[in-house]
Coordinates of N, CA and C and ligand atoms in Angstrom, one line a residue:
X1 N 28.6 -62.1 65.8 CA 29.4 -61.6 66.9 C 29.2 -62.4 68.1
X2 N 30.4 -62.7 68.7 CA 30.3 -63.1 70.2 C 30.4 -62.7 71.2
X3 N 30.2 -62.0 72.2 CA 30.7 -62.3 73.5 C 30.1 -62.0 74.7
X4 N 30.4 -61.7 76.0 CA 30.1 -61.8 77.0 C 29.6 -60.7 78.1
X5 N 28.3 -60.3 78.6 CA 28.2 -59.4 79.5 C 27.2 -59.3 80.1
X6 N 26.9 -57.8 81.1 CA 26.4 -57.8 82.1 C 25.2 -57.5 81.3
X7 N 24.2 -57.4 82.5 CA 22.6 -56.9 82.2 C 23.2 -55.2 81.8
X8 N 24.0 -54.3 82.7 CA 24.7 -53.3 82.1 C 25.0 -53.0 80.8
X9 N 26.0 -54.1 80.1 CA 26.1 -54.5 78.9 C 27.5 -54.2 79.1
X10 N 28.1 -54.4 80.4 CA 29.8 -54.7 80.4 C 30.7 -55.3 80.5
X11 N 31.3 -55.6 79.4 CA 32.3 -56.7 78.7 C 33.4 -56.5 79.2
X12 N 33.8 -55.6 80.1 CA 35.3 -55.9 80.3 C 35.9 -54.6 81.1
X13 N 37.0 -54.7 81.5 CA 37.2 -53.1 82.1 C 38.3 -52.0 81.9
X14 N 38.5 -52.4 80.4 CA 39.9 -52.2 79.3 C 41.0 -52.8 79.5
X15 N 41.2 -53.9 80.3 CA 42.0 -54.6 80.5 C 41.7 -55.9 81.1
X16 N 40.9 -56.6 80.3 CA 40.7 -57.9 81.0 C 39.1 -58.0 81.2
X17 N 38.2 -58.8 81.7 CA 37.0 -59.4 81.7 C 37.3 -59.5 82.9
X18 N 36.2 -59.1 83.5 CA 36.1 -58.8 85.3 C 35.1 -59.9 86.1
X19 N 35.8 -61.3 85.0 CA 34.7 -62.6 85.7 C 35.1 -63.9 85.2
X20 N 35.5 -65.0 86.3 CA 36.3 -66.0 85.8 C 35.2 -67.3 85.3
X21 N 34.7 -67.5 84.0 CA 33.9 -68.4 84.1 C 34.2 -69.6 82.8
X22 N 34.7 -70.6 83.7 CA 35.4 -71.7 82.5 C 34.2 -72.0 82.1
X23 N 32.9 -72.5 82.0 CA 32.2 -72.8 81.4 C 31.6 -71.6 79.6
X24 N 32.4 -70.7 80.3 CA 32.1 -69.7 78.8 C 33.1 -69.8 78.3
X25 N 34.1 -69.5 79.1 CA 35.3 -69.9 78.3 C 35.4 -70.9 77.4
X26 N 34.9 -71.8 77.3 CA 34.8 -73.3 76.8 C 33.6 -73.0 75.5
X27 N 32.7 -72.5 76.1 CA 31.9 -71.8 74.8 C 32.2 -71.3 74.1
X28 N 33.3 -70.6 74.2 CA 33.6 -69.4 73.6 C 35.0 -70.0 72.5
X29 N 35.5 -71.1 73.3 CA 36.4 -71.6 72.4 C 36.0 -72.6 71.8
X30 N 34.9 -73.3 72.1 CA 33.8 -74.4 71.0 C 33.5 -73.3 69.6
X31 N 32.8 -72.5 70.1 CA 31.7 -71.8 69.3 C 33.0 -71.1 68.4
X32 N 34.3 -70.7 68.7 CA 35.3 -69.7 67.4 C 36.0 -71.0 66.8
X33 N 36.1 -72.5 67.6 CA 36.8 -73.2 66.6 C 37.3 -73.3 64.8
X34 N 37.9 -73.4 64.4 CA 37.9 -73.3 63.2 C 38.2 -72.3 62.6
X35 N 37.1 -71.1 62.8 CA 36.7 -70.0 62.2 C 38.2 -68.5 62.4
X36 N 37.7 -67.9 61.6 CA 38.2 -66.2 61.7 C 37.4 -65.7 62.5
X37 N 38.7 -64.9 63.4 CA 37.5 -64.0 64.5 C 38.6 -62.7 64.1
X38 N 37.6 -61.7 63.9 CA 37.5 -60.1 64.0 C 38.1 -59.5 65.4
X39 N 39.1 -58.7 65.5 CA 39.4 -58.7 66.8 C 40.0 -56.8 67.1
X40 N 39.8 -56.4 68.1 CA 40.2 -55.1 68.1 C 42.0 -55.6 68.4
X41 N 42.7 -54.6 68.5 CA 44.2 -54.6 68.1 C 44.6 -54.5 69.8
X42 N 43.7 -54.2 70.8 CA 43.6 -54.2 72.4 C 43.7 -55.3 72.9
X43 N 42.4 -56.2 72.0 CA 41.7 -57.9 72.4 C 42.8 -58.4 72.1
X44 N 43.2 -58.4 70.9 CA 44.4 -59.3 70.3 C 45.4 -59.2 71.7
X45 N 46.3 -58.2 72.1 CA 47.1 -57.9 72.7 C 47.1 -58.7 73.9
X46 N 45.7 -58.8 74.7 CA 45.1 -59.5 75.3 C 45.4 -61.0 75.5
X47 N 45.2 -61.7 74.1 CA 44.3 -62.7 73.6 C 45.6 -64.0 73.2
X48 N 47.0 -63.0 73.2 CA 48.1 -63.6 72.7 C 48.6 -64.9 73.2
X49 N 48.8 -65.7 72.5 CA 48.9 -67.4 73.2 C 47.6 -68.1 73.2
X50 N 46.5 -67.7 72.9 CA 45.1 -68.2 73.1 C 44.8 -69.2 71.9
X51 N 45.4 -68.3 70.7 CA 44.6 -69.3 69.2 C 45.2 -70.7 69.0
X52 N 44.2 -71.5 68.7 CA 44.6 -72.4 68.3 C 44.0 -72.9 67.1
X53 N 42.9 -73.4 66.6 CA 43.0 -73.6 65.1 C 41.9 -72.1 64.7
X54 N 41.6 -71.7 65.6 CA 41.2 -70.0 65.0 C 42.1 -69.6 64.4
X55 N 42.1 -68.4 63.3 CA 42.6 -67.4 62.4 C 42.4 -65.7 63.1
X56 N 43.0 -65.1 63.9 CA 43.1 -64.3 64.0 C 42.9 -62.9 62.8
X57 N 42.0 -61.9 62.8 CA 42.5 -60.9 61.5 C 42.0 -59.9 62.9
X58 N 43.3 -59.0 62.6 CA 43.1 -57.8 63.7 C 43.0 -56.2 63.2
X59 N 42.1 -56.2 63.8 CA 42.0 -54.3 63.1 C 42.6 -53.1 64.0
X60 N 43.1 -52.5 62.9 CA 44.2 -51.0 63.7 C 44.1 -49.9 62.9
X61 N 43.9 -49.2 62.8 CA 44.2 -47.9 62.2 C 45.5 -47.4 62.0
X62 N 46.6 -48.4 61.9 CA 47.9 -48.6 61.6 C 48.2 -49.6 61.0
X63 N 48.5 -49.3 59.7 CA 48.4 -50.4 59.0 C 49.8 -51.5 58.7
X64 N 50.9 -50.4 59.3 CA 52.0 -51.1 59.4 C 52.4 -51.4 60.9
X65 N 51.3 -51.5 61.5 CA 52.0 -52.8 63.0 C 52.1 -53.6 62.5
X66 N 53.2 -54.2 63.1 CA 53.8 -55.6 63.7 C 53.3 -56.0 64.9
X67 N 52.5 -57.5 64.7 CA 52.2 -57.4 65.7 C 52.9 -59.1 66.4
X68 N 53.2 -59.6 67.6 CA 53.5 -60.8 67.9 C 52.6 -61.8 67.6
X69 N 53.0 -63.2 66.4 CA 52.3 -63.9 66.4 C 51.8 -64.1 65.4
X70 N 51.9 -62.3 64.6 CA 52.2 -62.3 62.7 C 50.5 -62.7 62.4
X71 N 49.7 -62.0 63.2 CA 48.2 -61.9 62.8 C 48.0 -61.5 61.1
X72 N 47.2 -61.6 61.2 CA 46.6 -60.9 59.5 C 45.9 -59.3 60.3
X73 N 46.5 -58.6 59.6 CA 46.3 -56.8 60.0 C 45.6 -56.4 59.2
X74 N 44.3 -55.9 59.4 CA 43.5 -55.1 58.4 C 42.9 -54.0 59.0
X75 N 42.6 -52.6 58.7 CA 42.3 -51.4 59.0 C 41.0 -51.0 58.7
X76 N 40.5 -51.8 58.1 CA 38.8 -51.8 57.8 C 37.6 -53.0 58.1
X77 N 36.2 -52.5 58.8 CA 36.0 -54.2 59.0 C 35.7 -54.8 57.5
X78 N 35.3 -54.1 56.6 CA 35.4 -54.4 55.0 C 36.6 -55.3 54.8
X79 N 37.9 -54.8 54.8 CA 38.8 -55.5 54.4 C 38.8 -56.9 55.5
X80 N 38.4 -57.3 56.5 CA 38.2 -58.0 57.3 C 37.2 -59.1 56.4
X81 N 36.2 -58.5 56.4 CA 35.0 -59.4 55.7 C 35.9 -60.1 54.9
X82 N 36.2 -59.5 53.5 CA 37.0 -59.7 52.0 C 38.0 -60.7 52.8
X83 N 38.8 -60.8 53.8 CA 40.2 -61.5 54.2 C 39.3 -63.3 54.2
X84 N 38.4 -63.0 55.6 CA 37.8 -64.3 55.9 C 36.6 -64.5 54.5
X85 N 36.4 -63.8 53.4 CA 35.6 -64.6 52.5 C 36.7 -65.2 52.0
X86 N 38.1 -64.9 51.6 CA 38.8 -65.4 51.0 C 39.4 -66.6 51.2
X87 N 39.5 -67.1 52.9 CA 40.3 -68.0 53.3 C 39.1 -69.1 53.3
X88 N 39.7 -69.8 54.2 CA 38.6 -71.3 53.7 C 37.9 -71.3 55.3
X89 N 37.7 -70.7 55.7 CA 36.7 -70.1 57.2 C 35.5 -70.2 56.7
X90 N 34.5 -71.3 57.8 CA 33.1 -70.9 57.6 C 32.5 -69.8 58.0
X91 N 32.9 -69.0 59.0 CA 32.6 -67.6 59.6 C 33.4 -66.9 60.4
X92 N 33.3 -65.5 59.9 CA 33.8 -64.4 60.7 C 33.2 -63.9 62.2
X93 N 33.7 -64.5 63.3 CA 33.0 -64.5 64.5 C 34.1 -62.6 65.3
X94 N 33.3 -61.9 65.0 CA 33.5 -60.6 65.6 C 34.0 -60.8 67.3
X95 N 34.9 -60.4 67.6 CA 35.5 -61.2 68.9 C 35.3 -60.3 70.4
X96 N 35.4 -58.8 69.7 CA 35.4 -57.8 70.1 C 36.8 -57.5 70.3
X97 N 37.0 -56.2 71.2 CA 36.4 -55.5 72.1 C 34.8 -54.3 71.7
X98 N 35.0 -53.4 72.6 CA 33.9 -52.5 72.5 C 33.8 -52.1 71.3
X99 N 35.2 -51.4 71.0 CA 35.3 -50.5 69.6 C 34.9 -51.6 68.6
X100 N 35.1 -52.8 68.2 CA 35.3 -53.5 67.3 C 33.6 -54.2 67.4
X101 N 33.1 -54.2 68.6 CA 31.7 -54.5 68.6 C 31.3 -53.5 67.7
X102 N 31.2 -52.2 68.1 CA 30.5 -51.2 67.8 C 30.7 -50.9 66.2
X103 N 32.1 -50.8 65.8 CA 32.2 -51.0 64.1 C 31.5 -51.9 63.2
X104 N 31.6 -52.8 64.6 CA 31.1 -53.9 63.4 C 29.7 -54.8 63.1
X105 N 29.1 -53.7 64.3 CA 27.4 -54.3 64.5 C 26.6 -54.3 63.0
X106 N 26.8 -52.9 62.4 CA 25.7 -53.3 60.8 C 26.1 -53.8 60.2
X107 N 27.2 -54.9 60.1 CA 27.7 -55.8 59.5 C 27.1 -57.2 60.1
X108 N 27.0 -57.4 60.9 CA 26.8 -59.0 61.5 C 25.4 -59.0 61.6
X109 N 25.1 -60.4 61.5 CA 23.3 -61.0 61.1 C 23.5 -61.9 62.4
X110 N 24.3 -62.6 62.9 CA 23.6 -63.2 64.7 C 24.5 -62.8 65.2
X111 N 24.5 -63.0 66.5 CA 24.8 -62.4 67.9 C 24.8 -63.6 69.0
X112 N 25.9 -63.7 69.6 CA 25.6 -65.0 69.9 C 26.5 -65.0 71.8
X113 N 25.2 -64.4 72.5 CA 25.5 -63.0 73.5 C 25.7 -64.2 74.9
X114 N 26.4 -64.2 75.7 CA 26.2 -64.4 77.1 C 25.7 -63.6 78.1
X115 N 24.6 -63.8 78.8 CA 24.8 -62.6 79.9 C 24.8 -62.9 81.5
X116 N 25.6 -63.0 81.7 CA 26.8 -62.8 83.1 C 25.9 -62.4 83.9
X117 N 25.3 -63.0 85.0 CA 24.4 -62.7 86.0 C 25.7 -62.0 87.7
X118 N 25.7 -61.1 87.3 CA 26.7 -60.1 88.2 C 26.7 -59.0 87.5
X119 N 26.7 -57.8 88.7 CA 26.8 -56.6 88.4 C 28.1 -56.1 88.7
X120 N 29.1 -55.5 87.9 CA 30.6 -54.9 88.0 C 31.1 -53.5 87.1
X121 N 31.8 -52.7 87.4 CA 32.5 -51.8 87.2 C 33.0 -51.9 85.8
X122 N 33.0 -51.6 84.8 CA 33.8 -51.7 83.6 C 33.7 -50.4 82.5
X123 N 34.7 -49.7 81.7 CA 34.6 -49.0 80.9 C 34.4 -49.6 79.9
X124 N 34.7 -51.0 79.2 CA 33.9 -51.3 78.1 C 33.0 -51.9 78.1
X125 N 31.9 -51.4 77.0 CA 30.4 -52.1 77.0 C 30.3 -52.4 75.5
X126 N 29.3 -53.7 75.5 CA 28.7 -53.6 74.8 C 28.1 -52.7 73.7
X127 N 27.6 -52.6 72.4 CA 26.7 -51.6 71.6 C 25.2 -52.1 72.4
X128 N 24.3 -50.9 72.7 CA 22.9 -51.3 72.3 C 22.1 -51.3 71.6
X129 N 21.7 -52.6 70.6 CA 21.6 -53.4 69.9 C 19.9 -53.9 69.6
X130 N 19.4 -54.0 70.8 CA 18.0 -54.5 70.8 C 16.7 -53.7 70.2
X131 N 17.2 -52.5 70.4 CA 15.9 -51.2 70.1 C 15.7 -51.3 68.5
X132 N 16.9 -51.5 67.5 CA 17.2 -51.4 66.2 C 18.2 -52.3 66.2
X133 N 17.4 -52.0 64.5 CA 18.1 -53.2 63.7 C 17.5 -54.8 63.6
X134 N 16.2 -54.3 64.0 CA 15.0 -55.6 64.0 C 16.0 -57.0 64.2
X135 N 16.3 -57.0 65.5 CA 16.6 -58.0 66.1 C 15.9 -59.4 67.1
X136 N 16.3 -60.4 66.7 CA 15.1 -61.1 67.8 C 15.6 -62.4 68.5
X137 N 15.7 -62.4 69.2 CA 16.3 -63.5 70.5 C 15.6 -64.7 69.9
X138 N 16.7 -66.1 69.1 CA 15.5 -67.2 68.5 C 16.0 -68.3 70.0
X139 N 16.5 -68.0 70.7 CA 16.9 -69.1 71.5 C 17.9 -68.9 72.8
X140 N 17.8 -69.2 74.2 CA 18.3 -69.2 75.1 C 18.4 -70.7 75.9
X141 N 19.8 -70.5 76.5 CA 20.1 -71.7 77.5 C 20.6 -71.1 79.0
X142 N 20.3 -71.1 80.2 CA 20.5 -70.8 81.4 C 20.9 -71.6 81.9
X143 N 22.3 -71.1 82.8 CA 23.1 -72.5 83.6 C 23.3 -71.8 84.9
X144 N 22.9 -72.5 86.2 CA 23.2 -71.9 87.3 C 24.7 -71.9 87.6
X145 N 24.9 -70.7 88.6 CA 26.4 -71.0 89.6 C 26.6 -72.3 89.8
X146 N 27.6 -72.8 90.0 CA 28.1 -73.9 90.6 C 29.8 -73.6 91.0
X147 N 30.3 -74.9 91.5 CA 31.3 -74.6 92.2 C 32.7 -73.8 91.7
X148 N 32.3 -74.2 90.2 CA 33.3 -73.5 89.3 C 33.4 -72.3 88.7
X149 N 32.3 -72.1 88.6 CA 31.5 -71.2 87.8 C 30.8 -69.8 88.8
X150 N 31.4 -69.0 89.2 CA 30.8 -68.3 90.1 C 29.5 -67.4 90.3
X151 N 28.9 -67.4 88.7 CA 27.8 -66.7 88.4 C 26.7 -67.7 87.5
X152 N 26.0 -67.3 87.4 CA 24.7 -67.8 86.7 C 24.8 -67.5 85.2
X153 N 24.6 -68.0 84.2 CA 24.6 -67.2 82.9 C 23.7 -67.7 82.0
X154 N 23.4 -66.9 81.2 CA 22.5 -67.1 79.9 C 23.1 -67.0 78.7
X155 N 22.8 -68.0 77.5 CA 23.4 -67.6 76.6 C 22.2 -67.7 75.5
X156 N 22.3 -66.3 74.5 CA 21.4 -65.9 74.0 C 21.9 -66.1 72.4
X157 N 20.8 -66.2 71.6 CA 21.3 -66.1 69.9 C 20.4 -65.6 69.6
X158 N 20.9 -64.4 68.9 CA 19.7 -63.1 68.3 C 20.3 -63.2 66.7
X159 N 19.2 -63.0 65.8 CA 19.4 -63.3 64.5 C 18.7 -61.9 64.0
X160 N 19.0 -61.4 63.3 CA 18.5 -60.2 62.3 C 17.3 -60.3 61.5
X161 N 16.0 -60.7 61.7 CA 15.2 -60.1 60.6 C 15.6 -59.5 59.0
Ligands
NAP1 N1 33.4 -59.9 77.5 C1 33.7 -60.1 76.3 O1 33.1 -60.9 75.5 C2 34.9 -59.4 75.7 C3 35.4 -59.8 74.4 C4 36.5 -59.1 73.9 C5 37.1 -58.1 74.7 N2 36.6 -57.8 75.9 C6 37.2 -56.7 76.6 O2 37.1 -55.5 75.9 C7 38.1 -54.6 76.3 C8 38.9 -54.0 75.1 O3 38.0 -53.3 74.3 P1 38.5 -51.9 73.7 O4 37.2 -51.3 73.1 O5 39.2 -51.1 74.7 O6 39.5 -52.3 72.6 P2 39.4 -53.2 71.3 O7 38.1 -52.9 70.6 O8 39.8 -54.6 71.5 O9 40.6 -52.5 70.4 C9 40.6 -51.1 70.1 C10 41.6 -50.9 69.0 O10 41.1 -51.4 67.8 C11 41.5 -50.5 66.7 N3 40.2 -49.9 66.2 C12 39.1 -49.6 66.8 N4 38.2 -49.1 66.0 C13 38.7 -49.2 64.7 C14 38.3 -48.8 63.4 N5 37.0 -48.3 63.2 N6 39.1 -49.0 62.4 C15 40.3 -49.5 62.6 N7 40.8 -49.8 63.8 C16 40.0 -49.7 64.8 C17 42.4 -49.4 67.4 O11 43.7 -50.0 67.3 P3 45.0 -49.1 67.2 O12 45.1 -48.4 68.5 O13 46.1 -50.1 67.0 O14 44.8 -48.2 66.0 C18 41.9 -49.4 68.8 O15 42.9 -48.9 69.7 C19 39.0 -55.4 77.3 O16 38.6 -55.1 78.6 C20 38.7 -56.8 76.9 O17 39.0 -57.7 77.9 C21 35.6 -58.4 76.4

């Protein structure tokens, strides 16, 4: 799973990420290259015009949307897994949003977290993750603000025991 948030654990504020930082962004599009990313049916909506050799598979509880852009639609993260074992993807990178973090946490073995040194307002968060599920931080990198970059950030990779 990837993505981005506060010491809070908030990723976004149902519409959008409440923090402009091209240096994640560029992480974020290094680190899904190639791959299948897992995506709530919100994010996608979001996310439209973004892919480029990523594989979108989006989850809904409607199994007959149409969606722009002619994603791969699946209604289970199971059927998700099964899609990207099938294709020629080295990994299923969970993309979020909340709901789709939260479905899909006892499924995923790393985590591969930023955390956004700012505190902000947001309805969606993160799952918390750290208490269970014998998790353990093998590695962090810290980059200060700079001129582009208006916060400080850490980026974390937690691996499952
Ligand atoms: N900071 C980050 O790293 C990051 C990353 C991604 C997104 N975000 C932010 O997260 C927010 C969106 O998150 P969200 O939780 O509102 O929406 P979401 O997780 O992107 O999508 C929710 C939708 O996913 C489908 N869904 C959810 N659980 C399901 C399940 N168990 N089985 C089948 N389908 C399921 C439903 O689609 P249907 O309604 O079609 O049935 C639901 O409406 C936005 O603010 C976005 O910017 C932040």
């Amino acid at each position: 799973m990837i993505a981005a948030m506060t010491a809070q654990r908030v990723i976004g504020t149902g519409k959008g990420i409440p923090w402009h930082l091209p240096r994640d962004q560029a992480h974020f599009r290094t680190y899904t290259a190639g791959k299948a990313m897992l995506l709530g049916r919100r994010t996608y909506e979001e996310m439209i015009g973004w892919f480029a050799t990523q594989t979108p598979i989006v989850l809904t509880r409607d199994s007959g949307r149409t969606l722009e852009g002619s994603p791969l639609v699946v209604t289970s993260v199971e059927a998700a897994i099964e899609a990207a074992q099938h294709s020629r993807a080295s990994e299923l990178v969970v993309s979020g949003g909340a709901q789709i973090y939260t479905a899909a946490l006892d499924y995923a073995d790393s985590l591969v977290l930023t955390l956004v040194d700012t505190d902000v307002e947001g309805s969606a968060q993160f799952p918390e993750f750290s208490s269970s599920g014998n998790w353990c931080c093998s590695e962090t990198e810290w980059y200060a603000a700079d001129a582009e970059n208006a916060y400080a950030m850490e980026i974390q990779r937690w691996e499952r025991h």
